[in-house]
CSV table of C-alpha atoms in Angstrom, one decimal:
chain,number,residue,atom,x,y,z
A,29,UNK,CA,0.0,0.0,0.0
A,30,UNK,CA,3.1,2.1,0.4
A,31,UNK,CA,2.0,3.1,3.8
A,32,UNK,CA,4.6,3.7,6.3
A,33,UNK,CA,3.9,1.8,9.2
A,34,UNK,CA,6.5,3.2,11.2
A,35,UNK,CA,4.9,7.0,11.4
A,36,UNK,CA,2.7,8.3,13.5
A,37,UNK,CA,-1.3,7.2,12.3
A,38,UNK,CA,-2.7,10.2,9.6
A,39,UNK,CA,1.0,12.1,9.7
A,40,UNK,CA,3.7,12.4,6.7
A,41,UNK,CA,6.9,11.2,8.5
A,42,UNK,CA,9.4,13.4,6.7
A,43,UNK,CA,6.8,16.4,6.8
A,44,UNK,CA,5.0,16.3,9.5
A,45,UNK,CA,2.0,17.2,7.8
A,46,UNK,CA,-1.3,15.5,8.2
A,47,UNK,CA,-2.0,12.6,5.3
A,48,UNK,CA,-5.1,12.9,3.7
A,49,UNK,CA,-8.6,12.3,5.5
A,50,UNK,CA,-9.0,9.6,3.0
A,51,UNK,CA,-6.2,8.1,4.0
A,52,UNK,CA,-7.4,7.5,7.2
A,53,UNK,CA,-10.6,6.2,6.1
A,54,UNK,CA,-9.3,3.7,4.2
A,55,UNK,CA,-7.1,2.5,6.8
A,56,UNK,CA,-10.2,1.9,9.1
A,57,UNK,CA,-12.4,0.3,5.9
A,58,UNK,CA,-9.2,-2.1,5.8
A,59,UNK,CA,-9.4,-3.3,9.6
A,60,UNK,CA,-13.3,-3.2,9.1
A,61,UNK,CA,-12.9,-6.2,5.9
A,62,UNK,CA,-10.3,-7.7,7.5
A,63,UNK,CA,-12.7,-8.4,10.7
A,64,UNK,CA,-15.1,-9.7,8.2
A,65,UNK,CA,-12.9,-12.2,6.2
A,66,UNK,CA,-14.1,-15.6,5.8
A,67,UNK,CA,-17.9,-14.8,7.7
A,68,UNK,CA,-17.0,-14.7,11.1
A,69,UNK,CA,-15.2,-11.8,13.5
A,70,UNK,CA,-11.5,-12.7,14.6
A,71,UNK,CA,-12.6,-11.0,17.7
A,72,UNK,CA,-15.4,-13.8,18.0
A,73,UNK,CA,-12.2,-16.7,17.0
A,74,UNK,CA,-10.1,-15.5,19.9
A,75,UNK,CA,-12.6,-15.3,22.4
A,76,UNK,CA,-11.8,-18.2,24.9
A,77,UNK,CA,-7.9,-18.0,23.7
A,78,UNK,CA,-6.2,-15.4,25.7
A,79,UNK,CA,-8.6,-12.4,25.1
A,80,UNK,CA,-11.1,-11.5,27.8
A,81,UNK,CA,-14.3,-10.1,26.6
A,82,UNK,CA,-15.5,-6.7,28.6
A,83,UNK,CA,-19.5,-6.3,28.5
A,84,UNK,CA,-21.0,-3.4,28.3
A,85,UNK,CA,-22.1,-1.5,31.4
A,86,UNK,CA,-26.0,-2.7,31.0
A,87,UNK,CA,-24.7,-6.2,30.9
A,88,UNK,CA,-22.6,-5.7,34.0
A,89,UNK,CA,-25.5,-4.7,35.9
A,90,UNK,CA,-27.3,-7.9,34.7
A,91,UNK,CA,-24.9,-10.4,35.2
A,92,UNK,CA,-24.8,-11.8,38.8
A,93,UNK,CA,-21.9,-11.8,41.2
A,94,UNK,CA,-21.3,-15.5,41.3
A,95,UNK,CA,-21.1,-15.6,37.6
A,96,UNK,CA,-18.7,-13.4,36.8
A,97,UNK,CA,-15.6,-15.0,38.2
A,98,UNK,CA,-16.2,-18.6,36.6
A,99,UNK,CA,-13.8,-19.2,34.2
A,100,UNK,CA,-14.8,-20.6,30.6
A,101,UNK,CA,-15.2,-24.3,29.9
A,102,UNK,CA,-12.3,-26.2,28.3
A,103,UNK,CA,-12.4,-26.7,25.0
A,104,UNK,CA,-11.9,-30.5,23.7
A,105,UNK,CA,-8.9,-31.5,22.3
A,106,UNK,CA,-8.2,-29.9,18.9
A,107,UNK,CA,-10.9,-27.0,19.2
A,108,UNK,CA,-10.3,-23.3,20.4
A,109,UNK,CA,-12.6,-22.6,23.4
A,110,UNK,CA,-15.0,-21.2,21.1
A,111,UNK,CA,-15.8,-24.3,19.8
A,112,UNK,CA,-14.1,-23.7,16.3
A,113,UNK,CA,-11.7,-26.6,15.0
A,114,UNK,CA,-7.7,-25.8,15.5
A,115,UNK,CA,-5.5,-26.7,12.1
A,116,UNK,CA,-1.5,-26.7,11.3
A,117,UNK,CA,0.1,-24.5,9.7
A,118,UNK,CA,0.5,-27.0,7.0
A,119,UNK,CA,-2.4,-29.2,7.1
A,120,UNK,CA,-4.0,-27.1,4.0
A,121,UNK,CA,-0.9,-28.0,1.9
A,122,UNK,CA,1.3,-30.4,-0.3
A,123,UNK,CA,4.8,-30.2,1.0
A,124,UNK,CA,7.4,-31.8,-1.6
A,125,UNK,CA,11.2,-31.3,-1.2
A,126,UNK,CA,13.4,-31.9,-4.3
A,127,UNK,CA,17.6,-31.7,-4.1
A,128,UNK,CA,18.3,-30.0,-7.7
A,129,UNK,CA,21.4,-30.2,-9.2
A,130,UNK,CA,23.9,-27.9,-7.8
A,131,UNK,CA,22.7,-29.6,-4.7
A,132,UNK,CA,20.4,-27.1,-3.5
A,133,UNK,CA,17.0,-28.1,-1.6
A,134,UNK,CA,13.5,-27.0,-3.0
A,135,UNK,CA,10.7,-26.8,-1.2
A,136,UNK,CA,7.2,-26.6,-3.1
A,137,UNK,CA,4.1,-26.1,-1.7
A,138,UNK,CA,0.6,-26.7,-3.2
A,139,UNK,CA,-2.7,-26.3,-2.0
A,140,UNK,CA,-5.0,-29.4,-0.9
A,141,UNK,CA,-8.6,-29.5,0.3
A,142,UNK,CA,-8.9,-30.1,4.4
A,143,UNK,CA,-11.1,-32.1,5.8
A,144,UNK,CA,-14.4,-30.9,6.6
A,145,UNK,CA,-15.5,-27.4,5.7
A,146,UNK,CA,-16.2,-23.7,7.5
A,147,UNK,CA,-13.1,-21.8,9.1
A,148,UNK,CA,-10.7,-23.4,10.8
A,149,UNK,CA,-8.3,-21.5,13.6
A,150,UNK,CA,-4.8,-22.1,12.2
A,151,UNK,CA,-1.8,-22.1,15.0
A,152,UNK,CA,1.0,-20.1,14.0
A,153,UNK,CA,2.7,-21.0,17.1
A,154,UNK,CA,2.9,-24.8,16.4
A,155,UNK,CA,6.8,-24.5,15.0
A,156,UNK,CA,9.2,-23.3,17.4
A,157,UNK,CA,8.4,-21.1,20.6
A,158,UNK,CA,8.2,-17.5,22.2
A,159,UNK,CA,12.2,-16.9,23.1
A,160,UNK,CA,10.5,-15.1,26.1
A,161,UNK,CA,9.0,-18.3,27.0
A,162,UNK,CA,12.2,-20.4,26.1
A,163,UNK,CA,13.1,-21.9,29.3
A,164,UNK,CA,9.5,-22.9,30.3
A,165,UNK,CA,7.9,-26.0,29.5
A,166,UNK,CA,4.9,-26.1,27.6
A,167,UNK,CA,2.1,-27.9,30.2
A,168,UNK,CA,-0.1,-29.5,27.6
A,169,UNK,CA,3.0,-31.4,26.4
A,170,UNK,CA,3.9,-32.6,29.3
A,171,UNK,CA,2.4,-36.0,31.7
A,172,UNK,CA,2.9,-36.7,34.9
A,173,UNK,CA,4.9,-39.9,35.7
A,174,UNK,CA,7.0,-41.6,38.8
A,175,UNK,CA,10.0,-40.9,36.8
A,176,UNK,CA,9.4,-37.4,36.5
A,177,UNK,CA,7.1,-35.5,34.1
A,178,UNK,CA,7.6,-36.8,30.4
A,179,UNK,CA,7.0,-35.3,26.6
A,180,UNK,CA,4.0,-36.3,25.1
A,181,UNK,CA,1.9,-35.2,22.2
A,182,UNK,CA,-0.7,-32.5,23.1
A,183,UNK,CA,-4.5,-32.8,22.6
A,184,UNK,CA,-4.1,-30.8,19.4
A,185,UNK,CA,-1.8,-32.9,18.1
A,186,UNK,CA,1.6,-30.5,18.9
A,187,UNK,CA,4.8,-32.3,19.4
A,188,UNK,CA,7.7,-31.3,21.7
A,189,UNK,CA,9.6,-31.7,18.1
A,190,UNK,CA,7.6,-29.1,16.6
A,191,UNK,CA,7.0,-26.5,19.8
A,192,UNK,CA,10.8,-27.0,20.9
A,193,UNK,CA,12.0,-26.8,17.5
A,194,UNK,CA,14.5,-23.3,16.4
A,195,UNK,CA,12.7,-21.8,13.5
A,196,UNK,CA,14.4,-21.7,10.6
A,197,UNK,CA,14.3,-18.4,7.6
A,198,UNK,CA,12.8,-21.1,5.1
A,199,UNK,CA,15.2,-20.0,2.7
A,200,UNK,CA,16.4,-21.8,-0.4
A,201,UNK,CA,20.0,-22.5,-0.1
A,202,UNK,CA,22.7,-24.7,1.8
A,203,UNK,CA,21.5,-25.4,5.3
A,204,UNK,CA,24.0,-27.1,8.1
A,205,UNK,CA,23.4,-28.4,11.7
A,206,UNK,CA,25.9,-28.5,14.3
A,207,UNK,CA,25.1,-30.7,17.4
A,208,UNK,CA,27.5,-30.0,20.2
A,209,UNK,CA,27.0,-33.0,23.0
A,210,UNK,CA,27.9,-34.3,26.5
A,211,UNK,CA,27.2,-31.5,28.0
A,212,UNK,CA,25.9,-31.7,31.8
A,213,UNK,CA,29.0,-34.2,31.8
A,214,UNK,CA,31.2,-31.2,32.7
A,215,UNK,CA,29.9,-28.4,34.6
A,216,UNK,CA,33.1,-25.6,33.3
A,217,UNK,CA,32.8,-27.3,30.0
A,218,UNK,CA,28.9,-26.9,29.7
A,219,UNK,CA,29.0,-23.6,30.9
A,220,UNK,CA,31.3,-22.6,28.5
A,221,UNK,CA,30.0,-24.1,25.5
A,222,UNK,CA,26.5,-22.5,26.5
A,223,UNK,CA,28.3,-19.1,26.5
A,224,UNK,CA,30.7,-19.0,23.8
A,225,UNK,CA,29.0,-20.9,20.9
A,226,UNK,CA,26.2,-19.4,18.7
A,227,UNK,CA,22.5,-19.5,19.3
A,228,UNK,CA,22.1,-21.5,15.7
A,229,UNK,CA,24.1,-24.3,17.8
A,230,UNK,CA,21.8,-27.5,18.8
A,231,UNK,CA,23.3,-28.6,22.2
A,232,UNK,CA,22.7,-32.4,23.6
A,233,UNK,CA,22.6,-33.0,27.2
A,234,UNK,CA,24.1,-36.3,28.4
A,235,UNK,CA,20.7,-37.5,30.9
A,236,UNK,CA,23.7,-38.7,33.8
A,237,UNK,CA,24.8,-35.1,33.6
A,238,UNK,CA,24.3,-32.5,37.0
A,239,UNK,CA,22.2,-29.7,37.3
A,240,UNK,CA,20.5,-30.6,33.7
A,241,UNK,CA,17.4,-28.4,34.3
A,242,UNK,CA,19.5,-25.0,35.0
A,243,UNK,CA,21.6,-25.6,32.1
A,244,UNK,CA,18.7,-26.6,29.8
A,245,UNK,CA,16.9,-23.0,30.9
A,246,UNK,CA,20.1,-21.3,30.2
A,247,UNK,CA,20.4,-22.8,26.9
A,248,UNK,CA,17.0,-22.2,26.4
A,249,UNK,CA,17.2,-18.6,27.2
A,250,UNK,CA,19.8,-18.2,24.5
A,251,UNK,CA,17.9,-19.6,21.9
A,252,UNK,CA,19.5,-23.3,21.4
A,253,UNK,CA,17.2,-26.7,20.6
A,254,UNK,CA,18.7,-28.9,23.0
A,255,UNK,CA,18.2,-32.6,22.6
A,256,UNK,CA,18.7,-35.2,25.4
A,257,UNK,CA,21.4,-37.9,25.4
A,258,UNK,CA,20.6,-41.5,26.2
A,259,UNK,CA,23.1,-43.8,27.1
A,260,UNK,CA,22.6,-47.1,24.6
A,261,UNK,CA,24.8,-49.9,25.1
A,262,UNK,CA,28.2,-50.2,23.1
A,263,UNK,CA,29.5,-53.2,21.6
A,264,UNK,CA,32.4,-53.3,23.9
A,265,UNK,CA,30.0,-53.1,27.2
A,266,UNK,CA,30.7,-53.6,30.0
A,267,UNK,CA,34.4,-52.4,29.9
A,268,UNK,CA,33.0,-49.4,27.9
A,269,UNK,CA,30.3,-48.8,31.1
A,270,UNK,CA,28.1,-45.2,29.3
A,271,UNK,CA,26.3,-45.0,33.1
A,272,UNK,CA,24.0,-46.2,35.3
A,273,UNK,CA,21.1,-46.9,33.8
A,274,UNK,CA,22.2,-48.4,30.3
A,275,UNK,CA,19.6,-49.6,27.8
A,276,UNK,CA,21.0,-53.3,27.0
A,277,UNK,CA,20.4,-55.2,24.4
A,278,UNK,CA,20.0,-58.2,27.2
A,279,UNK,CA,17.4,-56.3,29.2
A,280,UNK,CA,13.8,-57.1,28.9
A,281,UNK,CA,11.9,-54.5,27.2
A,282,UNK,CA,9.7,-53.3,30.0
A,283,UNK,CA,13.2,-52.5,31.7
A,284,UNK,CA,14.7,-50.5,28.9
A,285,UNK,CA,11.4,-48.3,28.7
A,286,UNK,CA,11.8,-47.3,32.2
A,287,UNK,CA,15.6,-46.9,31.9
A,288,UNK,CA,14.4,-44.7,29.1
A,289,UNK,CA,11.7,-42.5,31.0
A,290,UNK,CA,14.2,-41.9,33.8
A,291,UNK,CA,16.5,-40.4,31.7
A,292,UNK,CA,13.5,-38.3,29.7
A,293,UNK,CA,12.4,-37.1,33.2
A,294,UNK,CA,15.4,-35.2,33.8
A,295,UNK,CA,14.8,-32.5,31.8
A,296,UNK,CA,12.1,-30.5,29.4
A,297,UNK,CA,12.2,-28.3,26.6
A,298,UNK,CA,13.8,-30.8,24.4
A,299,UNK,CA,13.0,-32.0,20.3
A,300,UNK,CA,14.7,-35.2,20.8
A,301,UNK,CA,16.6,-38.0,21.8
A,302,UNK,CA,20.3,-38.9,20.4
A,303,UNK,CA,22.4,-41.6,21.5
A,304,UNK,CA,24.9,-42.2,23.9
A,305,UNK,CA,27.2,-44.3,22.5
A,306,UNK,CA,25.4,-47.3,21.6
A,307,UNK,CA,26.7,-49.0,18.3
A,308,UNK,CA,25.3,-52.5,20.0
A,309,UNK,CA,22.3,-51.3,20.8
A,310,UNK,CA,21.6,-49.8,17.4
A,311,UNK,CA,22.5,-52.8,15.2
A,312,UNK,CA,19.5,-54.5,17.6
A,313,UNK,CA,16.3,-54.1,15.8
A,314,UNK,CA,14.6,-56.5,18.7
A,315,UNK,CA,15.8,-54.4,21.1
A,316,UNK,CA,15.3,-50.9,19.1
A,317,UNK,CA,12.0,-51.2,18.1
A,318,UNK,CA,9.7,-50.4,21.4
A,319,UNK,CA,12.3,-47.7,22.4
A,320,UNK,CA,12.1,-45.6,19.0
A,321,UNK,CA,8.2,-46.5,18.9
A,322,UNK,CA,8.0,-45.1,22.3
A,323,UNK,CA,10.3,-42.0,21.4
A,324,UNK,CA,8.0,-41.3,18.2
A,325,UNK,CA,4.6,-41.9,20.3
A,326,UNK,CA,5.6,-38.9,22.2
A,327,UNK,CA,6.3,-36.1,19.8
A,328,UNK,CA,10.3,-36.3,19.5
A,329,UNK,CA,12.8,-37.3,16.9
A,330,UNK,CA,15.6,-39.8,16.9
A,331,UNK,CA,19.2,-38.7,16.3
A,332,UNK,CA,21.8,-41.5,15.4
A,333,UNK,CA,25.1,-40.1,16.0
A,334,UNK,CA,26.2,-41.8,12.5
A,335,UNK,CA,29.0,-43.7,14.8
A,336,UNK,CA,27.8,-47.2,13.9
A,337,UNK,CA,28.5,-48.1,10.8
A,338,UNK,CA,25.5,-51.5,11.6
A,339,UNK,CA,22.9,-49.0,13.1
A,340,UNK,CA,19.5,-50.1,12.2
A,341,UNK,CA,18.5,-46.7,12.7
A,342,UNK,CA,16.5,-45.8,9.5
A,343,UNK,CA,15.0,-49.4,9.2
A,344,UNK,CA,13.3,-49.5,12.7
A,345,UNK,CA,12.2,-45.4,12.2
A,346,UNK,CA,10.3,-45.9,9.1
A,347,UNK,CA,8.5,-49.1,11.1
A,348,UNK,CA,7.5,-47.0,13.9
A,349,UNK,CA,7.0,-43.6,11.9
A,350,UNK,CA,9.6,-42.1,13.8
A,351,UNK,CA,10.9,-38.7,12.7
A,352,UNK,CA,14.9,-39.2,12.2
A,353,UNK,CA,18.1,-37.7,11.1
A,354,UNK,CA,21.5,-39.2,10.9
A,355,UNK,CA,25.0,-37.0,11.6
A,356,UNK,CA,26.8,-37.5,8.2
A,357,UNK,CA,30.4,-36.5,10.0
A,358,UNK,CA,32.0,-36.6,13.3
A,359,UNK,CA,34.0,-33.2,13.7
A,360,UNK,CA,36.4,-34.1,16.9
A,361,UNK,CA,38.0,-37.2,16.6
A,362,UNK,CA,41.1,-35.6,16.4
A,363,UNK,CA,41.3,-32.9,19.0
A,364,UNK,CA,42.8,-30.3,17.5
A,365,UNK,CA,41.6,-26.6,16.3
A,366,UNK,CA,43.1,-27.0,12.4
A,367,UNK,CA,42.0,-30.7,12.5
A,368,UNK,CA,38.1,-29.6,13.7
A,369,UNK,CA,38.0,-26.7,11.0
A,370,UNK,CA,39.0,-29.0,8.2
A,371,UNK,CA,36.2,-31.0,9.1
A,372,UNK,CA,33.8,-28.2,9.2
A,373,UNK,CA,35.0,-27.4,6.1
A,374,UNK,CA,34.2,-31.1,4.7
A,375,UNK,CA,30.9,-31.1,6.3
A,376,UNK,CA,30.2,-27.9,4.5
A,377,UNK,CA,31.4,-29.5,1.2
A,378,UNK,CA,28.6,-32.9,1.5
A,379,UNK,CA,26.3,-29.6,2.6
A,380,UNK,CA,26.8,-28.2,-1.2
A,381,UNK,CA,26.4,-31.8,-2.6
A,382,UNK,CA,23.0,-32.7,-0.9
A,383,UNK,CA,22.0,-29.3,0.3
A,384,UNK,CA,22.3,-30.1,4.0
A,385,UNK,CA,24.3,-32.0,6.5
A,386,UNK,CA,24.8,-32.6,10.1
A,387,UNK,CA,27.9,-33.0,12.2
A,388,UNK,CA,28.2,-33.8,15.7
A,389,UNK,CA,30.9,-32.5,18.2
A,390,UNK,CA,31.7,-33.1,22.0
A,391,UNK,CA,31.7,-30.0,24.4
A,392,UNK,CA,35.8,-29.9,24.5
A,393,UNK,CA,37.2,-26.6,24.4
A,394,UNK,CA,39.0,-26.9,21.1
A,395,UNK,CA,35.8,-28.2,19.5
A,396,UNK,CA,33.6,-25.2,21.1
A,397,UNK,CA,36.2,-22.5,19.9
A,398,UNK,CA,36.5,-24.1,16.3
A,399,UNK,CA,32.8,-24.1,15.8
A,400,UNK,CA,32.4,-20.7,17.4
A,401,UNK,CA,35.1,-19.5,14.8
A,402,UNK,CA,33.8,-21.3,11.5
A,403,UNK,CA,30.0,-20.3,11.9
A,404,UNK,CA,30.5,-16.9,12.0
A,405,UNK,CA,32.4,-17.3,8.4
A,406,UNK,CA,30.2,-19.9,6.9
A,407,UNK,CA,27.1,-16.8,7.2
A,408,UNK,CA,28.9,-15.2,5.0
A,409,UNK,CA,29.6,-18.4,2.2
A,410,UNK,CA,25.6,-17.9,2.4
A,411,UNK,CA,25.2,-21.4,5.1
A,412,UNK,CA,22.4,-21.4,7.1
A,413,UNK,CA,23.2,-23.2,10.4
A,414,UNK,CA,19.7,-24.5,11.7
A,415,UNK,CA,18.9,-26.1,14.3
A,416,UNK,CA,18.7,-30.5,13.7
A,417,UNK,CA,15.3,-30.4,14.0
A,418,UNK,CA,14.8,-29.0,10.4
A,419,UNK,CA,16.9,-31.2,9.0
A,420,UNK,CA,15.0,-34.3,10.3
A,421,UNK,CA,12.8,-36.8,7.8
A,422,UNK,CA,9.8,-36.6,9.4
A,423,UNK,CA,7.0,-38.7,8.2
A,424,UNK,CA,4.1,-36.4,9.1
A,425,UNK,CA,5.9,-33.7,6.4
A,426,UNK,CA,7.2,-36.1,4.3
């Protein structure tokens, strides 16, 4: 419209003189159509979400005492309180990703009919979070258990993934996630990491860490997905001992569940779960299967730390419907600054080829100072550093 939205409502900003009268009209015809979009007043759809309704004075008078502080019925799962039917942002579209040539990622997006018919009230909020509400939990995705309170899948069908998740610009073009682990493991090295790397960062907390839930609201608060690190048993177990608590391929599977929820209960706020060593546990499909179906039921993806060369990762995921994502490049074996850079540097290479990658790091200080160092370069080679969550095959966005 070529209205500047920055001055002052009816006033030129360079001038200081007043616009038009017309100007002003139309500006209130505008709010007046948009109020009447689709048949129905937004007012009327947020009524019951978050907006208190003020009656008139008359209405006041008639309304009696003891009815004026009840507070409105619940809505049922997937409704707003006004009764009307609560959508995704996507669940009125085709969503098809194609790698092009140069190695670039499209995304298209085509209309589709939903199901049923009048307005719907579409979420905006489902991807990613308020940052000023970063550090909180959302309630509805959480349950009550003995081994603390768990993730789950809300009544209107939002996942921890999804409400947890860093957004990410969209954009066409080369897109990169780092995950920087064990952290909680060390309490200088977590803090450190937390401070020094970049907010695009995903940071995994080991679940045998300390003080997990203040460093998961301080990572929260500066804007990193965080993930949760479960300790899976390795092939050479038990000399190689990842913590109390193990999930073993030996165990029965009622055990490994609740070796499983004890280590989800120690924090909140998280997309997923990655593995904690683990290359026995992994090449298990037996022993995989109700853990990853248990991990998808709840609204989380699977990471697979790409360490095991025999993981049965994607077989089991697509069984279970799992969201998942494998690390195509570990960036620390060797620790060393030059050594981690060259790394980056190859992980940004198989980036260009299939128009994203992931690589996984430990919290050591010449890993945290390397990463530090090549994001803020790689910004300006045009790499979007996302958080893993966008870079997982999730079978609900196919």
């Amino acid at each position: 419209m070529g209205t500047d939205l920055h001055a002052p409502l009816g006033r030129n900003r360079k001038t200081g003189n007043r616009r038009p009268g017309i100007l002003r009209l139309g500006r209130i015809a505008a709010s007046l159509c948009l109020f009447a979009i689709g048949g129905f007043s937004l007012y009327t759809a947020f009524l019951g979400d978050g907006l208190e309704r003020t009656p008139p004075p008359a209405e006041q008078a008639a309304t009696p005492p003891s009815q004026t502080s009840q507070p409105p019925s619940e809505a049922p799962a997937g409704q707003a309180a006004n009764g009307m039917p609560r959508a995704e942002p996507r669940s009125g579209a085709n969503v098809e990703q194609m790698v092009t040539g140069d190695g670039s990622v499209v995304t298209k997006y085509s209309p589709r009919p939903r199901d049923g018919s009048g307005p719907v009230l579409v979420d905006a909020m489902q991807i990613g979070q308020d940052p000023h509400m970063a550090a909180q939990p959302n309630e509805a995705l959480l349950e009550e258990t003995p081994f603390g309170r768990l993730p789950i899948v809300g009544p209107d069908g939002r996942r921890p993934m999804d409400q947890y998740a860093r957004p990410s610009s969209g954009a066409r073009g080369v897109r990169i996630a780092i995950v920087v682990s064990g952290l909680g493991l060390s309490q200088t090295g977590t803090q450190r990491a937390i401070a020094e790397l970049p907010e695009e960062i995903t940071l995994a907390f080991a679940a045998s860490g300390n003080s997990l839930q203040r460093w998961m609201q301080e990572a929260r608060r500066g804007g990193h997905e965080i993930l949760l690190q479960v300790p899976l048993e390795p092939f050479d177990y038990p000399a190689n001992d990842p913590g109390p608590e193990t999930l073993l391929t030996s165990k029965p599977v009622a055990r490994n569940i609740e070796n499983l929820h004890k280590a989800m209960g120690e924090i909140t706020n998280y997309t997923g779960v990655m593995n904690y060593q683990g290359g026995r546990f992994l090449s298990n499909p037996t022993a995989m299967e109700p853990v990853m179906r248990d991990i998808g039921k709840r609204g989380l993806l699977f990471l697979d730390d790409g360490t095991s060369a025999q993981s049965k990762t994607a077989d089991v995921a697509k069984g279970t419907e799992l969201p998942y994502a494998f690390a195509d490049l570990q960036l620390d074996g060797q620790l060393d600054i030059n050594a981690v850079l060259q790394k980056l540097d190859e992980l940004e290479r198989i980036a260009r080829k299939n128009g994203q990658a992931i690589g996984v790091a430990s919290a050591f200080d010449e890993s945290v100072d390397a990463i530090a160092k090549w994001t803020q370069e790689a910004a300006m080679r045009g790499i979007e550093i996302v958080g893993v969550a966008a870079l997982t095959s999730d079978p609900r966005n196919p």
